[in-house]
PDB file of C-alpha atoms in Angstrom:
ATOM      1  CA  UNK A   1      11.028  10.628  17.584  1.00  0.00           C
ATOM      2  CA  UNK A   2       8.269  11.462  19.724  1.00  0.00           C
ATOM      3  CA  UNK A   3       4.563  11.211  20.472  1.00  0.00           C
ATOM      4  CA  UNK A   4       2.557  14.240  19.174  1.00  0.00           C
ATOM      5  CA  UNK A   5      -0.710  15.850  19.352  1.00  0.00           C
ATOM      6  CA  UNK A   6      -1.944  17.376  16.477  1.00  0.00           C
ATOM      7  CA  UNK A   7      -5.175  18.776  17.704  1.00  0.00           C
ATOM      8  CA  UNK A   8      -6.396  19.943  14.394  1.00  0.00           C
ATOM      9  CA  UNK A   9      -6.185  17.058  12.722  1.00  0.00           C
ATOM     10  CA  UNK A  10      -7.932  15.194  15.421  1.00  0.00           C
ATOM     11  CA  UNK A  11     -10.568  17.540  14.763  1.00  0.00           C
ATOM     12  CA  UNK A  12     -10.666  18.779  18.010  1.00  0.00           C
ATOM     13  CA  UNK A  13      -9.987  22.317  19.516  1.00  0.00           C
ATOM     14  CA  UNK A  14      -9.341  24.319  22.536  1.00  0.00           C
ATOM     15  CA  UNK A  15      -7.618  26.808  24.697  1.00  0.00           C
ATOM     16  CA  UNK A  16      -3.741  26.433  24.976  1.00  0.00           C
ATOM     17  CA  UNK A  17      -4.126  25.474  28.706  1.00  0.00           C
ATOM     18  CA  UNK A  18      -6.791  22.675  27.738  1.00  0.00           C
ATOM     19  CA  UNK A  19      -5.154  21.256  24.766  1.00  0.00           C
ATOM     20  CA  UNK A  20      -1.659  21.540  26.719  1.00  0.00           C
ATOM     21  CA  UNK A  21      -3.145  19.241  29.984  1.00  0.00           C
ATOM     22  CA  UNK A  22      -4.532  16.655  27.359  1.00  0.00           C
ATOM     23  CA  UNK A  23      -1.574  16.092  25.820  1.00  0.00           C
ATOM     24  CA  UNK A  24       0.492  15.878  29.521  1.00  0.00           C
ATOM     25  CA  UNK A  25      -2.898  13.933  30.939  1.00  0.00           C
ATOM     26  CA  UNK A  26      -2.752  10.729  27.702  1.00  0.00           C
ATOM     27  CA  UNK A  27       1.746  10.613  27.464  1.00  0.00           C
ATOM     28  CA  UNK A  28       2.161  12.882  24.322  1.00  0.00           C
ATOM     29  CA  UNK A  29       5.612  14.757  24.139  1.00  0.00           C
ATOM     30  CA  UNK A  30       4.840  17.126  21.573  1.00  0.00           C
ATOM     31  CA  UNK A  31       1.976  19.325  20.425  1.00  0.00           C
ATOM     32  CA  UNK A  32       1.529  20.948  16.854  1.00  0.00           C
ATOM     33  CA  UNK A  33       1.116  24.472  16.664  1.00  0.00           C
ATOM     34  CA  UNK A  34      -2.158  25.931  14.953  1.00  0.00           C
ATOM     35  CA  UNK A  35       0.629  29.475  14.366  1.00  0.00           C
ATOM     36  CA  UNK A  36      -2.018  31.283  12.561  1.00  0.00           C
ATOM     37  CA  UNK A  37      -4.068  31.634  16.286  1.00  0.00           C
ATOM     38  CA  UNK A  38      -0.724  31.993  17.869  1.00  0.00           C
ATOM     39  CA  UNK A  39       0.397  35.059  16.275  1.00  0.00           C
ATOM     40  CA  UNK A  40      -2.736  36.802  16.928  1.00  0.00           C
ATOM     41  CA  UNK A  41      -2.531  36.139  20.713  1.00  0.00           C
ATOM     42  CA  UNK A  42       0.931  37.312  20.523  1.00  0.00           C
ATOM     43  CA  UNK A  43      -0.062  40.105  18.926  1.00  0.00           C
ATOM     44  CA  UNK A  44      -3.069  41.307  21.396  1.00  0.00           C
ATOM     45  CA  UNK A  45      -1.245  39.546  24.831  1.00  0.00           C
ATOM     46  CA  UNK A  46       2.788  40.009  23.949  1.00  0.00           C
ATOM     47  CA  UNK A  47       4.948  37.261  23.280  1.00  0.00           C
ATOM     48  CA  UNK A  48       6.247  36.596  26.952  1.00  0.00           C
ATOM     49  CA  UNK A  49       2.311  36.141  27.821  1.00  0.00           C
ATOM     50  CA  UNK A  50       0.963  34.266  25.020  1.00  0.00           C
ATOM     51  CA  UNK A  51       4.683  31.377  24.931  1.00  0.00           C
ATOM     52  CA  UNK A  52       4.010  30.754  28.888  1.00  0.00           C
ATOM     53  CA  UNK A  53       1.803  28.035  28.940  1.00  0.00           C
ATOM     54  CA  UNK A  54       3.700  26.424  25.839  1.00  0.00           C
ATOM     55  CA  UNK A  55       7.110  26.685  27.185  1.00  0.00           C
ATOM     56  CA  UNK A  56       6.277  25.916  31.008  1.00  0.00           C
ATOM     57  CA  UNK A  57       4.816  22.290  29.706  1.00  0.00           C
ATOM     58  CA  UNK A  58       7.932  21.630  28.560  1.00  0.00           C
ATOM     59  CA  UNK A  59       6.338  19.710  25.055  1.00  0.00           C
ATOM     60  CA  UNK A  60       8.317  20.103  22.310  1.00  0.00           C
ATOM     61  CA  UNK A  61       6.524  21.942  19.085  1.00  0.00           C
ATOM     62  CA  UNK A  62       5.744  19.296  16.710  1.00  0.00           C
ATOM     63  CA  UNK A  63       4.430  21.009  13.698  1.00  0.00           C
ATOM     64  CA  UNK A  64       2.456  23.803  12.192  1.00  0.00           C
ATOM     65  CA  UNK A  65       0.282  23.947   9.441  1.00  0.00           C
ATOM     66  CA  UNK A  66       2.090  26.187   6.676  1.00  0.00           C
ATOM     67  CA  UNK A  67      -0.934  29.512   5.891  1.00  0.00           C
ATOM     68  CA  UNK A  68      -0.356  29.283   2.001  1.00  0.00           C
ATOM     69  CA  UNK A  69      -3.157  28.761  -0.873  1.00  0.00           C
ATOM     70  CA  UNK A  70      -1.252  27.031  -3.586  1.00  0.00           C
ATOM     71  CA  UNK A  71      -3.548  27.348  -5.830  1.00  0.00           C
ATOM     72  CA  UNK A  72      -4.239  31.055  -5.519  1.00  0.00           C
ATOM     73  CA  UNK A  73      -3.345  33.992  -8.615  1.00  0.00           C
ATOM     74  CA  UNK A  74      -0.072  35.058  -8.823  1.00  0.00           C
ATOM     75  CA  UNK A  75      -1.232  38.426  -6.539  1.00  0.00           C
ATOM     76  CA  UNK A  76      -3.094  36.738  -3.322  1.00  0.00           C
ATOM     77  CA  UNK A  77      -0.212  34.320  -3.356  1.00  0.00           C
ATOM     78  CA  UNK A  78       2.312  36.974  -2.827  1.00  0.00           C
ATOM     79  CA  UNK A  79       0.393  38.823  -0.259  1.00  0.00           C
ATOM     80  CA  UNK A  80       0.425  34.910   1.478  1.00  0.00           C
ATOM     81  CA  UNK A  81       4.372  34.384   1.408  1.00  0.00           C
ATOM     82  CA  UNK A  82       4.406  38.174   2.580  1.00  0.00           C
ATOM     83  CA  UNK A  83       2.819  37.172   5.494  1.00  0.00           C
ATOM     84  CA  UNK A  84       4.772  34.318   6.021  1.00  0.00           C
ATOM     85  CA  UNK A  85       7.658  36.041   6.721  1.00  0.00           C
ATOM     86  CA  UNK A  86       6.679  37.497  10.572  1.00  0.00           C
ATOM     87  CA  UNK A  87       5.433  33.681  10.896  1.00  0.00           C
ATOM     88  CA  UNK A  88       7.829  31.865   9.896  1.00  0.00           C
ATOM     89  CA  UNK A  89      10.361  34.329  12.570  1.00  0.00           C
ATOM     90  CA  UNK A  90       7.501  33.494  15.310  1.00  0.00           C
ATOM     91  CA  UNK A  91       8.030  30.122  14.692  1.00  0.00           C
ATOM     92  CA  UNK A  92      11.629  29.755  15.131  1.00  0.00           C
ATOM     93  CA  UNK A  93      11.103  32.090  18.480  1.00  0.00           C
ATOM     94  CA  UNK A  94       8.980  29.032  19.369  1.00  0.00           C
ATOM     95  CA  UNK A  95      11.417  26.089  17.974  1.00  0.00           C
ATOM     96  CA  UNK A  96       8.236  25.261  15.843  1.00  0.00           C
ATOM     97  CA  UNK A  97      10.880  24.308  12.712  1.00  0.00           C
ATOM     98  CA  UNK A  98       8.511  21.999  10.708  1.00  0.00           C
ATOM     99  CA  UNK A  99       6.341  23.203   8.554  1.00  0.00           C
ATOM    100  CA  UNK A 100       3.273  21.045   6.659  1.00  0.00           C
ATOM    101  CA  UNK A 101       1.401  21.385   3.507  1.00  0.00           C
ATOM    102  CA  UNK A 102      -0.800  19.842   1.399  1.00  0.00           C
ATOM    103  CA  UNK A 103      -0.648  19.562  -2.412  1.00  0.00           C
ATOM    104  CA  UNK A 104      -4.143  19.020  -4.346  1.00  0.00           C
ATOM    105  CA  UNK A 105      -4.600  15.615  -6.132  1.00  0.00           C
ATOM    106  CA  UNK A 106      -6.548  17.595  -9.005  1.00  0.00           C
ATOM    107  CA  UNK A 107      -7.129  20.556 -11.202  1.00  0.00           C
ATOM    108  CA  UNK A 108      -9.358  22.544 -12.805  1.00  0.00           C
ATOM    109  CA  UNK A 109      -6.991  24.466 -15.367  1.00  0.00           C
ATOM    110  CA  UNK A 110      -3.921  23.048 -15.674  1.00  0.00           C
ATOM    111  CA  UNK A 111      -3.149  19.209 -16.688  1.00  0.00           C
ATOM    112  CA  UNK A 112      -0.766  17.043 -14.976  1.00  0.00           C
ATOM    113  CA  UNK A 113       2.762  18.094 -16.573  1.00  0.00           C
ATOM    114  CA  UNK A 114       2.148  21.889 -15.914  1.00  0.00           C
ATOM    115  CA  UNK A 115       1.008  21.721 -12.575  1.00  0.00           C
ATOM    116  CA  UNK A 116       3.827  20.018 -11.967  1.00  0.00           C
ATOM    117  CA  UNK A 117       6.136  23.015 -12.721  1.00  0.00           C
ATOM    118  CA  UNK A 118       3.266  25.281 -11.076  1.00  0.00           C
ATOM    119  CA  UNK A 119       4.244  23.458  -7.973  1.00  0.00           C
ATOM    120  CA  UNK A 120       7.731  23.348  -8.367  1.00  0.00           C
ATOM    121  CA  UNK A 121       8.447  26.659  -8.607  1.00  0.00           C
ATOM    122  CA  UNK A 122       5.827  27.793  -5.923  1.00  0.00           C
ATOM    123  CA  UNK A 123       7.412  25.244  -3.401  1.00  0.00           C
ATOM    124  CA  UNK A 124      11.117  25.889  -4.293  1.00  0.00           C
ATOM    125  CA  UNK A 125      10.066  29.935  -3.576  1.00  0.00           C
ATOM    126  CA  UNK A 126       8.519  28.847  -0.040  1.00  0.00           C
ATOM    127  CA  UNK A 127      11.138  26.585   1.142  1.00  0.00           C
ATOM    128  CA  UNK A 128      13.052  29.613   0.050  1.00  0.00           C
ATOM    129  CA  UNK A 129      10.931  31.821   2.055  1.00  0.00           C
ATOM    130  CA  UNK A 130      11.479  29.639   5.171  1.00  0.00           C
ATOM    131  CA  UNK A 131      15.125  28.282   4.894  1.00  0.00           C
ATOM    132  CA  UNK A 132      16.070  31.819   6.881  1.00  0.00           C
ATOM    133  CA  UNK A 133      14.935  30.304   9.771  1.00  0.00           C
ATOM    134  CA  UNK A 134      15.956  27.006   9.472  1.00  0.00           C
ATOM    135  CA  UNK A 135      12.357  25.685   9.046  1.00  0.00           C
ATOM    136  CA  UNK A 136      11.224  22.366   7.059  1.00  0.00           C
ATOM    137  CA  UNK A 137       8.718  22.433   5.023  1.00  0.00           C
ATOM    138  CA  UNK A 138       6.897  18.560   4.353  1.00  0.00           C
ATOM    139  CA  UNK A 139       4.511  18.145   1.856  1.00  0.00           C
ATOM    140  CA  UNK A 140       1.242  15.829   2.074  1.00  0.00           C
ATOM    141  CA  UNK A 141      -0.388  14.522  -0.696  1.00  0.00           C
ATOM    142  CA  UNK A 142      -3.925  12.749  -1.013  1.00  0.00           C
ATOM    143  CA  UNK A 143      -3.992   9.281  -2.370  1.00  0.00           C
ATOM    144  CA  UNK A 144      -8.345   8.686  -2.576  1.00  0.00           C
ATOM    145  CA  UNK A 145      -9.327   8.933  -5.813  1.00  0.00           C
ATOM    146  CA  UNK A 146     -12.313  10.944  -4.164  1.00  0.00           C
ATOM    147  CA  UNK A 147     -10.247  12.968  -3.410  1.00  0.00           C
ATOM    148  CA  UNK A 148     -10.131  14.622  -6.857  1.00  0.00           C
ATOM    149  CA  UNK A 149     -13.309  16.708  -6.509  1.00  0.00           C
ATOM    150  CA  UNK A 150     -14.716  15.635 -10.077  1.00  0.00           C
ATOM    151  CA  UNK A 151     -12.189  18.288 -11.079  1.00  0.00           C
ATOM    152  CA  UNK A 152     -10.728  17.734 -14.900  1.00  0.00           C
ATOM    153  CA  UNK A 153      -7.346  17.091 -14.240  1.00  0.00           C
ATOM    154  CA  UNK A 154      -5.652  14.487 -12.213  1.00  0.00           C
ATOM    155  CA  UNK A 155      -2.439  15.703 -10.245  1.00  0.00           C
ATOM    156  CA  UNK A 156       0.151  14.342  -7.991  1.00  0.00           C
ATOM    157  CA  UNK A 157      -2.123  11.337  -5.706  1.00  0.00           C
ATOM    158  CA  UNK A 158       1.263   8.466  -4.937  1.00  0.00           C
ATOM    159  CA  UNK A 159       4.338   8.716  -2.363  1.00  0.00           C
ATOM    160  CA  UNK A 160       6.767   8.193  -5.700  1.00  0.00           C
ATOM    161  CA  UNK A 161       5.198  11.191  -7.011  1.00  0.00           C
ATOM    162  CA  UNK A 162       6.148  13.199  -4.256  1.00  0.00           C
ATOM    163  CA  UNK A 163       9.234  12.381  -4.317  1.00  0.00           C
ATOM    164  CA  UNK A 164       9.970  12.835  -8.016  1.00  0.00           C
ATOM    165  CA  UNK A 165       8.717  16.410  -7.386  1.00  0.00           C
ATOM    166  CA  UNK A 166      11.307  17.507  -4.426  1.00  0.00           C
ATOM    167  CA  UNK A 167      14.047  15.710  -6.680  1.00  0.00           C
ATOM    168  CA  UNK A 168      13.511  18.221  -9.538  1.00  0.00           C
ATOM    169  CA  UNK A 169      13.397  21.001  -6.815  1.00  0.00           C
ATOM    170  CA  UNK A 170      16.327  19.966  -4.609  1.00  0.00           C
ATOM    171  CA  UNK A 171      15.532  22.702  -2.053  1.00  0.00           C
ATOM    172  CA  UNK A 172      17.850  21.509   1.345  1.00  0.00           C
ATOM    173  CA  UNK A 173      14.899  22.127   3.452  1.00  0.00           C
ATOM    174  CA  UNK A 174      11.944  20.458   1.753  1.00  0.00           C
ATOM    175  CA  UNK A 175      11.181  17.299   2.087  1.00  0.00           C
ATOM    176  CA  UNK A 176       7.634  14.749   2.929  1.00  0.00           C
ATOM    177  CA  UNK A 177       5.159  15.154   5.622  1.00  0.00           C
ATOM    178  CA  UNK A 178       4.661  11.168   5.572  1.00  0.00           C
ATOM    179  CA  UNK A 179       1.244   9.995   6.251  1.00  0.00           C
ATOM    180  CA  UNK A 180       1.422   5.934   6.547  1.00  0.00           C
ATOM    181  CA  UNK A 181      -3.077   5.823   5.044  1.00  0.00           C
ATOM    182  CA  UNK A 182      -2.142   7.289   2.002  1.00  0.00           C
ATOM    183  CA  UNK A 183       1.550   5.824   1.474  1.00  0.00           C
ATOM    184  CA  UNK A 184      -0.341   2.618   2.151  1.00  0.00           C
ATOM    185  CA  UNK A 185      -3.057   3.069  -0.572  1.00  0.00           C
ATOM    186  CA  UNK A 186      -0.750   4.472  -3.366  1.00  0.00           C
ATOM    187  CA  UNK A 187       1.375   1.317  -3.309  1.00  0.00           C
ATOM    188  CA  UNK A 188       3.844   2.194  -0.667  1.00  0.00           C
ATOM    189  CA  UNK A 189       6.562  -0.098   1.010  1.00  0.00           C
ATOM    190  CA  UNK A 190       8.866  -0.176   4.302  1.00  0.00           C
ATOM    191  CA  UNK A 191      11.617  -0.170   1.110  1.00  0.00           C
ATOM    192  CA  UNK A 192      10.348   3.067  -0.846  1.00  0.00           C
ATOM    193  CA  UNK A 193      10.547   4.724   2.678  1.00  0.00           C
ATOM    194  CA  UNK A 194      13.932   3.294   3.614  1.00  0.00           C
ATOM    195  CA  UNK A 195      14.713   4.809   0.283  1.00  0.00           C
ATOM    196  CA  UNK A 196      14.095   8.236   1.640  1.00  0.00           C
ATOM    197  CA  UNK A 197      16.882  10.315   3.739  1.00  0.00           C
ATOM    198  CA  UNK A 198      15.961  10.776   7.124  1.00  0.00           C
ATOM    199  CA  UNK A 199      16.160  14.565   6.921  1.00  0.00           C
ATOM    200  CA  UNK A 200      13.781  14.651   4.272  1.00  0.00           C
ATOM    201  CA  UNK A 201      10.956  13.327   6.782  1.00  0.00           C
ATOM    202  CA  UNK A 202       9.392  16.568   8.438  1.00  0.00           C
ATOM    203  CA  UNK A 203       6.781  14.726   9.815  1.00  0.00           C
ATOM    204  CA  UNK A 204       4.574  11.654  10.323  1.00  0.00           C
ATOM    205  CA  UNK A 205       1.382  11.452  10.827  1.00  0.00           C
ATOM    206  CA  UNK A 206      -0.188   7.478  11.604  1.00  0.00           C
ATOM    207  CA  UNK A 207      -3.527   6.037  10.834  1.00  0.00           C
ATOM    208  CA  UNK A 208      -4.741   2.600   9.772  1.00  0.00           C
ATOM    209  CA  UNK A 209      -6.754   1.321   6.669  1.00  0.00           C
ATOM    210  CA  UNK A 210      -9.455  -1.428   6.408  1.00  0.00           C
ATOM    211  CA  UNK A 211      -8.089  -4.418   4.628  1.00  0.00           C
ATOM    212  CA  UNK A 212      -8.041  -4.787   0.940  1.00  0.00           C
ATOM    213  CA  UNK A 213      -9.296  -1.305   1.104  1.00  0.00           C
ATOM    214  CA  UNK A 214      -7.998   0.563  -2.407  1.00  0.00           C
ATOM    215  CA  UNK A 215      -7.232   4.452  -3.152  1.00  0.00           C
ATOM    216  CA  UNK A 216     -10.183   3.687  -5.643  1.00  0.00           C
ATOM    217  CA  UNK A 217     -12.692   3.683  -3.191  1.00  0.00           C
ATOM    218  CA  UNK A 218     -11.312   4.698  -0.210  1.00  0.00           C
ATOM    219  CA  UNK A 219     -12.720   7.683   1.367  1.00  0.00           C
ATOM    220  CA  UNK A 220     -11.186   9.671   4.302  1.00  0.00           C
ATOM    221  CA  UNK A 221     -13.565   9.631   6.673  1.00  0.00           C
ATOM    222  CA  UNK A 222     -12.184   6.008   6.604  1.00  0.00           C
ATOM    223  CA  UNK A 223      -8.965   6.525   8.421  1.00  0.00           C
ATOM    224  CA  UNK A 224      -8.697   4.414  11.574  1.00  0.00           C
ATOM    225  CA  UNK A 225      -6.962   4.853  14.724  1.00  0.00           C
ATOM    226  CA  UNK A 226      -3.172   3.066  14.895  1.00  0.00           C
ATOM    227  CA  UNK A 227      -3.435  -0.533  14.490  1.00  0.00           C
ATOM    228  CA  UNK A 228      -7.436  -0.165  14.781  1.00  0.00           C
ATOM    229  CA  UNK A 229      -7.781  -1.389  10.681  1.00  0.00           C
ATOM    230  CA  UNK A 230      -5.430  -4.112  10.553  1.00  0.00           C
ATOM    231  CA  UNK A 231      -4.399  -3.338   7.189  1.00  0.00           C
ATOM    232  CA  UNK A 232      -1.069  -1.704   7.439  1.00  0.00           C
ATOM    233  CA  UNK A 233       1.853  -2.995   9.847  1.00  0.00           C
ATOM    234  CA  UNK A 234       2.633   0.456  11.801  1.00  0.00           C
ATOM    235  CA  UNK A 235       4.633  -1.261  14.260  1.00  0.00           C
ATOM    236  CA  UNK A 236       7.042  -2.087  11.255  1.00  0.00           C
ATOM    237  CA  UNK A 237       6.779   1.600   9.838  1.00  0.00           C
ATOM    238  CA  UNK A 238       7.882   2.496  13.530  1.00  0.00           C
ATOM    239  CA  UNK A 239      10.832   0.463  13.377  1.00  0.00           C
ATOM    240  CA  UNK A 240      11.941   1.420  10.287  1.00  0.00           C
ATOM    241  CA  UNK A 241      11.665   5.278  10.958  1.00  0.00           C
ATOM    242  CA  UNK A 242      13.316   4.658  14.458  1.00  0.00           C
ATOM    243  CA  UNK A 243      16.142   2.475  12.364  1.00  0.00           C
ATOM    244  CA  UNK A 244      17.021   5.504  10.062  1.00  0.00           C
ATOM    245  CA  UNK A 245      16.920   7.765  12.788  1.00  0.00           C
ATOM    246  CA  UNK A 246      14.045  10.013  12.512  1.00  0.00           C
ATOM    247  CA  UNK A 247      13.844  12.428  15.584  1.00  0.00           C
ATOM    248  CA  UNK A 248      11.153  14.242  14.858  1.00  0.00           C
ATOM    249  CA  UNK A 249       6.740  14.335  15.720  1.00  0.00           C
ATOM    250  CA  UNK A 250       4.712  11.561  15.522  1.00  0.00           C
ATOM    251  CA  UNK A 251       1.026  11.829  15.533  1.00  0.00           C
ATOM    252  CA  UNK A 252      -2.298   9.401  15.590  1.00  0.00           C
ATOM    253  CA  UNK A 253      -4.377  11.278  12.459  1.00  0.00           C
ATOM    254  CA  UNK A 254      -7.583   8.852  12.661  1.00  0.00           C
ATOM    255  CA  UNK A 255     -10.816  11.007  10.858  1.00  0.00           C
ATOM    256  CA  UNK A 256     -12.375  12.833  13.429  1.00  0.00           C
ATOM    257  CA  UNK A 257     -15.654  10.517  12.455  1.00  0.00           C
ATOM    258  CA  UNK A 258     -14.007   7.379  14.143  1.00  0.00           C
ATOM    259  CA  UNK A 259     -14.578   8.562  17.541  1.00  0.00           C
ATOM    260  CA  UNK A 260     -18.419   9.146  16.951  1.00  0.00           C
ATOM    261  CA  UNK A 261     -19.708  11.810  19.722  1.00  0.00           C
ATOM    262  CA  UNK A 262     -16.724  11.393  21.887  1.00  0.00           C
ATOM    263  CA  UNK A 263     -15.598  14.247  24.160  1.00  0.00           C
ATOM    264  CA  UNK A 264     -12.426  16.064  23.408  1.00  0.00           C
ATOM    265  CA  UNK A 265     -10.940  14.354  26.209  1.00  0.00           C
ATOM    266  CA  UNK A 266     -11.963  10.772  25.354  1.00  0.00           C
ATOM    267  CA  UNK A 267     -10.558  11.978  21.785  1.00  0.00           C
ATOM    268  CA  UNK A 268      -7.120  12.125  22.777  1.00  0.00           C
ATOM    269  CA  UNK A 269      -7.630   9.523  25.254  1.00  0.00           C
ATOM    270  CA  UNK A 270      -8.178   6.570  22.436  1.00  0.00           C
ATOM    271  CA  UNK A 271      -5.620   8.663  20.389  1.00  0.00           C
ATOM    272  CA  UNK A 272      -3.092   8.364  22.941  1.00  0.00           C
ATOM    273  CA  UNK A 273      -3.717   4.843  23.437  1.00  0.00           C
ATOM    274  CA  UNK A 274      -3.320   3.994  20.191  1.00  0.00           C
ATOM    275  CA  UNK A 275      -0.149   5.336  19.604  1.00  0.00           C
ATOM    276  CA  UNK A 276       0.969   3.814  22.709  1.00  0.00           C
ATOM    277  CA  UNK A 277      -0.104   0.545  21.893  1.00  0.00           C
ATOM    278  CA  UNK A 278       1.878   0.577  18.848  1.00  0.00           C
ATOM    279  CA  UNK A 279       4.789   2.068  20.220  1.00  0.00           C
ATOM    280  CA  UNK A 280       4.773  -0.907  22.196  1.00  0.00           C
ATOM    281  CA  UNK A 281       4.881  -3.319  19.894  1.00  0.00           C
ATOM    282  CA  UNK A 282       7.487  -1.335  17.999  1.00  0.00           C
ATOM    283  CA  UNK A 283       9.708  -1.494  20.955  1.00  0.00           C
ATOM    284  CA  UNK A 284      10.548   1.608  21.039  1.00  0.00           C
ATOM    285  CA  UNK A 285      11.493   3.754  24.157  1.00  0.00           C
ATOM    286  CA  UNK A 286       9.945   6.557  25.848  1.00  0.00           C
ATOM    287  CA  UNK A 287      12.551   8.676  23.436  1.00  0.00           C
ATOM    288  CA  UNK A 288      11.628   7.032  20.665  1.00  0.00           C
ATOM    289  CA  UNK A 289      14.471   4.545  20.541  1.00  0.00           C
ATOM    290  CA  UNK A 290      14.561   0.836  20.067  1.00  0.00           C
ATOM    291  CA  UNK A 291      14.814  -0.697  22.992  1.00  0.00           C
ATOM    292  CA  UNK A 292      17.759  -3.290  22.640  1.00  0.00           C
ATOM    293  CA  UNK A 293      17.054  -6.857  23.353  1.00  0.00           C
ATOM    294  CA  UNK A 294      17.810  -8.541  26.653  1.00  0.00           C
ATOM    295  CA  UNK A 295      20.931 -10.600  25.821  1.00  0.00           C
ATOM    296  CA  UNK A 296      21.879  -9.475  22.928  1.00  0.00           C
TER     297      UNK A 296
END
């Protein structure tokens, strides 16, 4: 595994060339692709002039944020995985092969048991969409119970949940986008994610939580920076991801709100420290590895 910035979920934006010396500048491996703004360079510059900065860095593409509204009618939801198609083949040009997306903790119209097999079916036709070209499509999920909007129904808000969901799916190339704030706050453990197979993890995305902080009043602007909360061991969730072998990005996904009026640079700066601190006390290599133990 490696360390990745994820720009847009620091809140934080840029040119290519900015974003791209940030990331070299603070020890990130990895950057996640905003592929929406990509494809319409691409389409005004050329590919060859739009990739150059990307591929001349060297970082490998971490993730990109998948352009579909779940919860749209049946017709703008077409037209969406229509357009998917020319962006999911841009992202395999760019070895961009993880995909992220977010299901809603709440609805308006349907209750809990048939918005489950809304989402099933809508997320087995995606992952169908993008197996093609051999992309992986995680899915988030938001644990707050502010989160729900005041809308009337509740929906899918725990890790279990999420799994149960790609179970009754089975699509090869779906699988979590695992996010250790909310797998803390709907009851997660190291064992529920040992439980999970490693190819299944598309991506992972770290922040901390206050102590004895519950989904029931948590709020997101609450997300801390790694190991900045003291309520969930991320060292340990390190370990255990480097344990099962999980190869692929790992970003620091503190709310934007933590930094106060920070610059964009000073943004990834505490970002990047964070994420190497606890990288550190993971013992993990450069690469990700665990770094054996002198004698053993």
């Amino acid at each position: 595994m490696y360390k990745n910035l994820n720009a847009q979920a620091l809140g934080i934006s840029g040119q290519d060339s900015e974003l791209i010396e940030l990331a070299l500048s603070y020890g990130f491996k990895g950057v996640s692709l905003n592929l929406v703004d990509f494809a319409e360079q691409v389409a005004s510059q050329g590919m060859a002039r739009a990739s150059r900065l990307l591929v001349s860095a060297r970082l490998k593409m971490g993730s990109f944020r998948l352009p579909i509204d779940w919860t749209a009618e049946d017709e703008p939801y077409q037209a969406d995985l229509a357009r998917l198609i020319p962006l999911a083949e841009l992202a395999q040009q760019m070895n961009c092969t993880r995909a992220v997306s977010l299901i809603e903790p709440s609805d308006d119209h349907r209750p809990y048991h048939e918005n489950f097999e809304f989402y099933r079916k809508r997320l087995g036709e995606v992952a169908a969409a993008l197996a093609p070209f051999e992309i992986l499509l995680g899915v988030e999920f938001l644990a707050p119970m502010s989160a729900r909007g005041g809308r009337a129904f509740q929906f899918i808000q725990s890790f279990d949940e999420v799994l149960l969901l790609l179970r009754t799916i089975g699509a090869p190339n779906l699988g979590v986008a695992f996010d250790t704030w909310h797998w803390h706050l709907s009851g997660g453990t190291l064992e529920t994610l040992r439980s999970v197979p490693v190819d299944k993890i598309v991506a992972v995305a770290l922040a901390d939580a206050e102590p004895e902080t519950t989904a029931a009043e948590a709020t997101l602007e609450s997300r801390r920076l790694p190991a900045d909360g003291g309520a969930i061991d991320i060292p340990a969730v390190l370990v255990t991801l480097a344990e099962m072998g999980y190869n692929g990005p790992v970003s620091p996904e503190p709310d934007r709100g933590q930094f106060g009026a920070a610059s964009r640079q000073q943004v990834v700066k505490q970002a990047g420290a964070a994420l190497d601190a606890v990288w550190k006390a993971a013992g993990l290599s450069s690469t990700g590895k665990l770094t054996p133990v002198r004698g053993a």
